[in-house]
Amino acid sequence: MNKKGNLVYIFDPLCGWCYGFSPVILDLYARKQDEYNFIVLCGGLAVFDRALPIEEGYDYIEREMETVSRHTGVVFGEEFRNIVSEGSYIYDSLPACRAMIAFRTLNPGKQIEFAHALHEALFYHGEDLNDMDFFVSLADEFGCDPYEFNKLLTSEDNLNKSTEEFHTVLKMGVTGFPFLFYADLEKTIVLSNGYSSFNAVWNKLNAIQDYSKKE
């Protein structure tokens, strides 16, 4: 089946609501990957001057975990809860966003799965997403050559692309995550601005398909 447009998912690896949305976008990808191009863009939630220890800038996470779990059904692992309670972990999106962009270059067909893996690594397993070696190991599990991935990940070009991507997302007017939209040559339609259930996204996407068939 021919591709019929793009589904663009704007997320951040350190966004709890994106973690809650991760099963939704993963399910959508599993069902629709043959019909659409799935593209992941990084929003840059906690980068540069916003990269702070949890206890200084992100102490609200402990409260938000219960809200996210209640609305989405995802589970935050004990290892992550311990990180939040301890408070000194530097909440910095940049390393994981750089990993996402490097991975997208080498394995564009698995962008959604890698984004999901980043979320599970932090929010369930409590992995250190400031550790570049961890990203190399994770990308290796997806079939990326470790040397090539590390070369891309640590390059100045990768850093520049990451910064440019954050600016691009801002220029699009997206200031909250997750954000999902459909785009083709003629139109752009928002499918989710913030968390939405699978059924809500599915119904909107089907409406687009039904409209396209009538044209």
C-alpha atoms as a printed R data frame, in Angstrom:
    type eleno elety resid chain resno       x      y      z
1   ATOM     1    CA   MET     A     1   0.000  0.000  0.000
2   ATOM     2    CA   ASN     A     2   1.281  3.459 -0.887
3   ATOM     3    CA   LYS     A     3   2.115  5.955  1.786
4   ATOM     4    CA   LYS     A     4  -0.709  8.440  2.303
5   ATOM     5    CA   GLY     A     5   0.952 11.118  4.374
6   ATOM     6    CA   ASN     A     6   2.951 11.728  7.503
7   ATOM     7    CA   LEU     A     7   2.112 11.214 11.140
8   ATOM     8    CA   VAL     A     8   4.433 13.547 13.007
9   ATOM     9    CA   TYR     A     9   4.931 12.840 16.705
10  ATOM    10    CA   ILE     A    10   6.515 15.636 18.735
11  ATOM    11    CA   PHE     A    11   7.687 14.370 22.105
12  ATOM    12    CA   ASP     A    12  10.355 14.707 24.724
13  ATOM    13    CA   PRO     A    13  12.173 11.731 26.272
14  ATOM    14    CA   LEU     A    14  11.797 13.270 29.755
15  ATOM    15    CA   CYS     A    15   8.101 14.130 29.440
16  ATOM    16    CA   GLY     A    16   5.895 12.068 31.773
17  ATOM    17    CA   TRP     A    17   2.764 12.671 29.717
18  ATOM    18    CA   CYS     A    18   4.660 11.496 26.619
19  ATOM    19    CA   TYR     A    19   5.450  8.318 28.552
20  ATOM    20    CA   GLY     A    20   1.714  7.991 29.176
21  ATOM    21    CA   PHE     A    21   1.039  8.532 25.467
22  ATOM    22    CA   SER     A    22   3.770  6.102 24.400
23  ATOM    23    CA   PRO     A    23   1.502  2.999 24.334
24  ATOM    24    CA   VAL     A    24  -0.982  4.960 22.204
25  ATOM    25    CA   ILE     A    25   1.522  5.999 19.536
26  ATOM    26    CA   LEU     A    26   3.159  2.558 19.638
27  ATOM    27    CA   ASP     A    27  -0.189  0.865 18.995
28  ATOM    28    CA   LEU     A    28  -0.987  3.315 16.213
29  ATOM    29    CA   TYR     A    29   2.397  2.639 14.628
30  ATOM    30    CA   ALA     A    30   1.868 -1.122 14.819
31  ATOM    31    CA   ARG     A    31  -1.445 -0.799 12.968
32  ATOM    32    CA   LYS     A    32  -0.640  1.964 10.501
33  ATOM    33    CA   GLN     A    33   3.065  1.800  9.694
34  ATOM    34    CA   ASP     A    34   2.325  0.487  6.198
35  ATOM    35    CA   GLU     A    35   0.017  3.390  5.432
36  ATOM    36    CA   TYR     A    36   1.877  6.392  6.859
37  ATOM    37    CA   ASN     A    37   5.353  7.740  7.367
38  ATOM    38    CA   PHE     A    38   5.891  8.031 11.123
39  ATOM    39    CA   ILE     A    39   8.256 10.869 12.032
40  ATOM    40    CA   VAL     A    40   9.481 11.704 15.537
41  ATOM    41    CA   LEU     A    41  10.601 15.226 16.441
42  ATOM    42    CA   CYS     A    42  12.139 16.255 19.762
43  ATOM    43    CA   GLY     A    43  10.656 19.156 21.682
44  ATOM    44    CA   GLY     A    44  13.428 19.990 24.135
45  ATOM    45    CA   LEU     A    45  11.454 20.087 27.379
46  ATOM    46    CA   ALA     A    46  14.416 20.418 29.747
47  ATOM    47    CA   VAL     A    47  17.443 21.677 27.843
48  ATOM    48    CA   PHE     A    48  20.195 24.223 28.394
49  ATOM    49    CA   ASP     A    49  19.181 26.580 31.236
50  ATOM    50    CA   ARG     A    50  16.163 24.375 32.003
51  ATOM    51    CA   ALA     A    51  18.395 21.352 32.704
52  ATOM    52    CA   LEU     A    52  18.336 21.213 36.506
53  ATOM    53    CA   PRO     A    53  18.420 18.710 39.358
54  ATOM    54    CA   ILE     A    54  14.947 17.298 39.979
55  ATOM    55    CA   GLU     A    55  14.824 18.822 43.456
56  ATOM    56    CA   GLU     A    56  15.513 22.312 42.076
57  ATOM    57    CA   GLY     A    57  13.386 22.480 38.956
58  ATOM    58    CA   TYR     A    58  11.235 19.391 38.650
59  ATOM    59    CA   ASP     A    59  10.042 18.484 42.129
60  ATOM    60    CA   TYR     A    60   6.462 18.447 40.815
61  ATOM    61    CA   ILE     A    61   7.203 15.150 39.027
62  ATOM    62    CA   GLU     A    62   6.491 13.197 42.187
63  ATOM    63    CA   ARG     A    63   2.954 14.611 42.268
64  ATOM    64    CA   GLU     A    64   2.417 14.309 38.517
65  ATOM    65    CA   MET     A    65   3.297 10.607 38.394
66  ATOM    66    CA   GLU     A    66   0.054  9.632 40.077
67  ATOM    67    CA   THR     A    67  -1.991 11.881 37.780
68  ATOM    68    CA   VAL     A    68  -0.328 10.474 34.663
69  ATOM    69    CA   SER     A    69  -0.790  6.893 35.862
70  ATOM    70    CA   ARG     A    70  -4.436  7.465 36.704
71  ATOM    71    CA   HIS     A    71  -5.264  8.986 33.313
72  ATOM    72    CA   THR     A    72  -3.131  6.806 31.060
73  ATOM    73    CA   GLY     A    73  -2.566  3.505 32.865
74  ATOM    74    CA   VAL     A    74   1.236  3.553 32.611
75  ATOM    75    CA   VAL     A    75   3.321  2.450 35.578
76  ATOM    76    CA   PHE     A    76   6.319  4.365 36.896
77  ATOM    77    CA   GLY     A    77   8.945  1.921 38.117
78  ATOM    78    CA   GLU     A    78  10.446  1.885 41.594
79  ATOM    79    CA   GLU     A    79  13.883  2.772 40.221
80  ATOM    80    CA   PHE     A    80  12.534  5.982 38.723
81  ATOM    81    CA   ARG     A    81  10.558  6.785 41.872
82  ATOM    82    CA   ASN     A    82  13.788  6.431 43.852
83  ATOM    83    CA   ILE     A    83  15.546  8.856 41.495
84  ATOM    84    CA   VAL     A    84  12.767 11.405 41.967
85  ATOM    85    CA   SER     A    85  12.770 11.030 45.758
86  ATOM    86    CA   GLU     A    86  16.542 11.400 45.976
87  ATOM    87    CA   GLY     A    87  16.343 14.575 43.877
88  ATOM    88    CA   SER     A    88  19.887 15.122 42.583
89  ATOM    89    CA   TYR     A    89  19.416 13.578 39.129
90  ATOM    90    CA   ILE     A    90  19.999 16.218 36.443
91  ATOM    91    CA   TYR     A    91  16.821 16.414 34.406
92  ATOM    92    CA   ASP     A    92  18.314 17.175 30.987
93  ATOM    93    CA   SER     A    93  16.511 16.281 27.762
94  ATOM    94    CA   LEU     A    94  19.418 17.116 25.470
95  ATOM    95    CA   PRO     A    95  21.391 13.827 25.640
96  ATOM    96    CA   ALA     A    96  18.321 11.674 24.928
97  ATOM    97    CA   CYS     A    97  17.135 14.034 22.183
98  ATOM    98    CA   ARG     A    98  20.574 13.797 20.589
99  ATOM    99    CA   ALA     A    99  20.274 10.004 20.772
100 ATOM   100    CA   MET     A   100  16.846 10.132 19.114
101 ATOM   101    CA   ILE     A   101  18.145 12.282 16.272
102 ATOM   102    CA   ALA     A   102  21.208 10.082 15.724
103 ATOM   103    CA   PHE     A   103  19.037  6.976 15.740
104 ATOM   104    CA   ARG     A   104  16.568  8.529 13.289
105 ATOM   105    CA   THR     A   105  19.415  9.013 10.817
106 ATOM   106    CA   LEU     A   106  20.518  5.376 10.961
107 ATOM   107    CA   ASN     A   107  17.185  3.598 11.437
108 ATOM   108    CA   PRO     A   108  14.276  5.887 10.428
109 ATOM   109    CA   GLY     A   109  11.788  3.019 10.250
110 ATOM   110    CA   LYS     A   110  12.061  2.346 13.993
111 ATOM   111    CA   GLN     A   111  11.725  5.901 15.332
112 ATOM   112    CA   ILE     A   112   8.532  5.226 17.282
113 ATOM   113    CA   GLU     A   113   9.935  2.080 18.877
114 ATOM   114    CA   PHE     A   114  13.149  3.833 19.903
115 ATOM   115    CA   ALA     A   115  11.200  6.738 21.422
116 ATOM   116    CA   HIS     A   116   9.164  4.204 23.401
117 ATOM   117    CA   ALA     A   117  12.359  2.472 24.532
118 ATOM   118    CA   LEU     A   118  13.784  5.767 25.806
119 ATOM   119    CA   HIS     A   119  10.665  6.357 27.879
120 ATOM   120    CA   GLU     A   120  10.677  2.888 29.379
121 ATOM   121    CA   ALA     A   121  14.403  3.143 30.108
122 ATOM   122    CA   LEU     A   122  13.917  6.221 32.279
123 ATOM   123    CA   PHE     A   123  10.409  6.047 33.689
124 ATOM   124    CA   TYR     A   124  10.236  2.315 34.357
125 ATOM   125    CA   HIS     A   125  13.817  1.084 34.671
126 ATOM   126    CA   GLY     A   126  15.409  4.263 36.052
127 ATOM   127    CA   GLU     A   127  18.283  4.311 33.572
128 ATOM   128    CA   ASP     A   128  20.596  7.315 33.421
129 ATOM   129    CA   LEU     A   129  19.631  9.252 30.291
130 ATOM   130    CA   ASN     A   130  22.653 11.493 30.743
131 ATOM   131    CA   ASP     A   131  24.948  8.562 29.968
132 ATOM   132    CA   MET     A   132  25.958  8.506 26.302
133 ATOM   133    CA   ASP     A   133  27.212  4.919 26.599
134 ATOM   134    CA   PHE     A   134  23.694  3.822 27.512
135 ATOM   135    CA   PHE     A   135  22.335  5.194 24.232
136 ATOM   136    CA   VAL     A   136  24.985  3.342 22.249
137 ATOM   137    CA   SER     A   137  23.970  0.109 23.972
138 ATOM   138    CA   LEU     A   138  20.272  0.775 23.386
139 ATOM   139    CA   ALA     A   139  20.763  1.595 19.702
140 ATOM   140    CA   ASP     A   140  22.792 -1.592 19.336
141 ATOM   141    CA   GLU     A   141  19.706 -3.540 20.451
142 ATOM   142    CA   PHE     A   142  17.895 -2.019 17.464
143 ATOM   143    CA   GLY     A   143  20.601 -3.114 15.042
144 ATOM   144    CA   CYS     A   144  22.599  0.110 14.778
145 ATOM   145    CA   ASP     A   145  26.336 -0.196 14.407
146 ATOM   146    CA   PRO     A   146  27.735  1.016 17.770
147 ATOM   147    CA   TYR     A   147  30.679  2.837 16.203
148 ATOM   148    CA   GLU     A   148  28.571  4.661 13.625
149 ATOM   149    CA   PHE     A   149  25.902  5.528 16.159
150 ATOM   150    CA   ASN     A   150  28.399  6.893 18.682
151 ATOM   151    CA   LYS     A   151  30.095  8.895 15.946
152 ATOM   152    CA   LEU     A   152  26.791 10.525 15.024
153 ATOM   153    CA   LEU     A   153  25.665 10.946 18.624
154 ATOM   154    CA   THR     A   154  28.746 12.834 19.774
155 ATOM   155    CA   SER     A   155  29.274 14.955 16.659
156 ATOM   156    CA   GLU     A   156  28.934 18.724 16.601
157 ATOM   157    CA   ASP     A   157  26.534 18.328 13.691
158 ATOM   158    CA   ASN     A   158  24.231 16.272 15.905
159 ATOM   159    CA   LEU     A   159  24.252 18.969 18.577
160 ATOM   160    CA   ASN     A   160  23.444 21.624 15.981
161 ATOM   161    CA   LYS     A   161  20.618 19.540 14.538
162 ATOM   162    CA   SER     A   162  19.173 19.036 18.001
163 ATOM   163    CA   THR     A   163  19.184 22.767 18.716
164 ATOM   164    CA   GLU     A   164  17.657 23.500 15.308
165 ATOM   165    CA   GLU     A   165  14.934 20.931 15.938
166 ATOM   166    CA   PHE     A   166  13.948 22.551 19.224
167 ATOM   167    CA   HIS     A   167  13.652 25.904 17.424
168 ATOM   168    CA   THR     A   168  11.657 24.331 14.590
169 ATOM   169    CA   VAL     A   169   9.156 22.872 17.043
170 ATOM   170    CA   LEU     A   170   8.777 26.254 18.731
171 ATOM   171    CA   LYS     A   171   8.222 27.963 15.371
172 ATOM   172    CA   MET     A   172   5.454 25.458 14.714
173 ATOM   173    CA   GLY     A   173   3.736 26.809 17.804
174 ATOM   174    CA   VAL     A   174   4.076 23.586 19.767
175 ATOM   175    CA   THR     A   175   4.838 24.318 23.404
176 ATOM   176    CA   GLY     A   176   3.438 21.210 25.108
177 ATOM   177    CA   PHE     A   177   3.984 17.505 24.620
178 ATOM   178    CA   PRO     A   178   2.948 15.020 23.392
179 ATOM   179    CA   PHE     A   179   1.743 16.518 20.117
180 ATOM   180    CA   LEU     A   180   0.671 14.449 17.120
181 ATOM   181    CA   PHE     A   181  -0.448 15.686 13.730
182 ATOM   182    CA   TYR     A   182  -1.218 14.408 10.248
183 ATOM   183    CA   ALA     A   183   0.386 16.193  7.313
184 ATOM   184    CA   ASP     A   184   0.341 15.821  3.554
185 ATOM   185    CA   LEU     A   185   0.933 18.239  0.683
186 ATOM   186    CA   GLU     A   186  -2.481 19.831  1.110
187 ATOM   187    CA   LYS     A   187  -3.304 19.920  4.809
188 ATOM   188    CA   THR     A   188  -2.156 19.582  8.390
189 ATOM   189    CA   ILE     A   189  -4.532 18.213 11.024
190 ATOM   190    CA   VAL     A   190  -3.858 17.955 14.760
191 ATOM   191    CA   LEU     A   191  -4.648 14.493 16.136
192 ATOM   192    CA   SER     A   192  -3.528 15.044 19.717
193 ATOM   193    CA   ASN     A   193  -2.479 18.160 21.610
194 ATOM   194    CA   GLY     A   194  -1.402 16.723 24.941
195 ATOM   195    CA   TYR     A   195  -2.457 13.254 26.016
196 ATOM   196    CA   SER     A   196  -5.304 11.585 24.112
197 ATOM   197    CA   SER     A   197  -6.611  8.045 24.318
198 ATOM   198    CA   PHE     A   198  -5.999  5.594 21.501
199 ATOM   199    CA   ASN     A   199  -9.679  5.646 20.523
200 ATOM   200    CA   ALA     A   200  -9.704  9.433 20.265
201 ATOM   201    CA   VAL     A   201  -6.668  9.469 17.983
202 ATOM   202    CA   TRP     A   202  -7.923  6.497 15.983
203 ATOM   203    CA   ASN     A   203 -11.296  8.126 15.328
204 ATOM   204    CA   LYS     A   204  -9.690 11.372 14.137
205 ATOM   205    CA   LEU     A   205  -7.361  9.495 11.822
206 ATOM   206    CA   ASN     A   206 -10.226  7.447 10.397
207 ATOM   207    CA   ALA     A   207 -12.156 10.665  9.775
208 ATOM   208    CA   ILE     A   208  -9.230 11.942  7.708
209 ATOM   209    CA   GLN     A   209  -9.186  8.715  5.726
210 ATOM   210    CA   ASP     A   210 -12.935  8.841  5.141
211 ATOM   211    CA   TYR     A   211 -12.708 12.455  3.973
212 ATOM   212    CA   SER     A   212  -9.836 11.636  1.617
213 ATOM   213    CA   LYS     A   213 -11.832  8.822  0.008
214 ATOM   214    CA   LYS     A   214 -14.676 11.239 -0.772
215 ATOM   215    CA   GLU     A   215 -12.433 13.742 -2.505
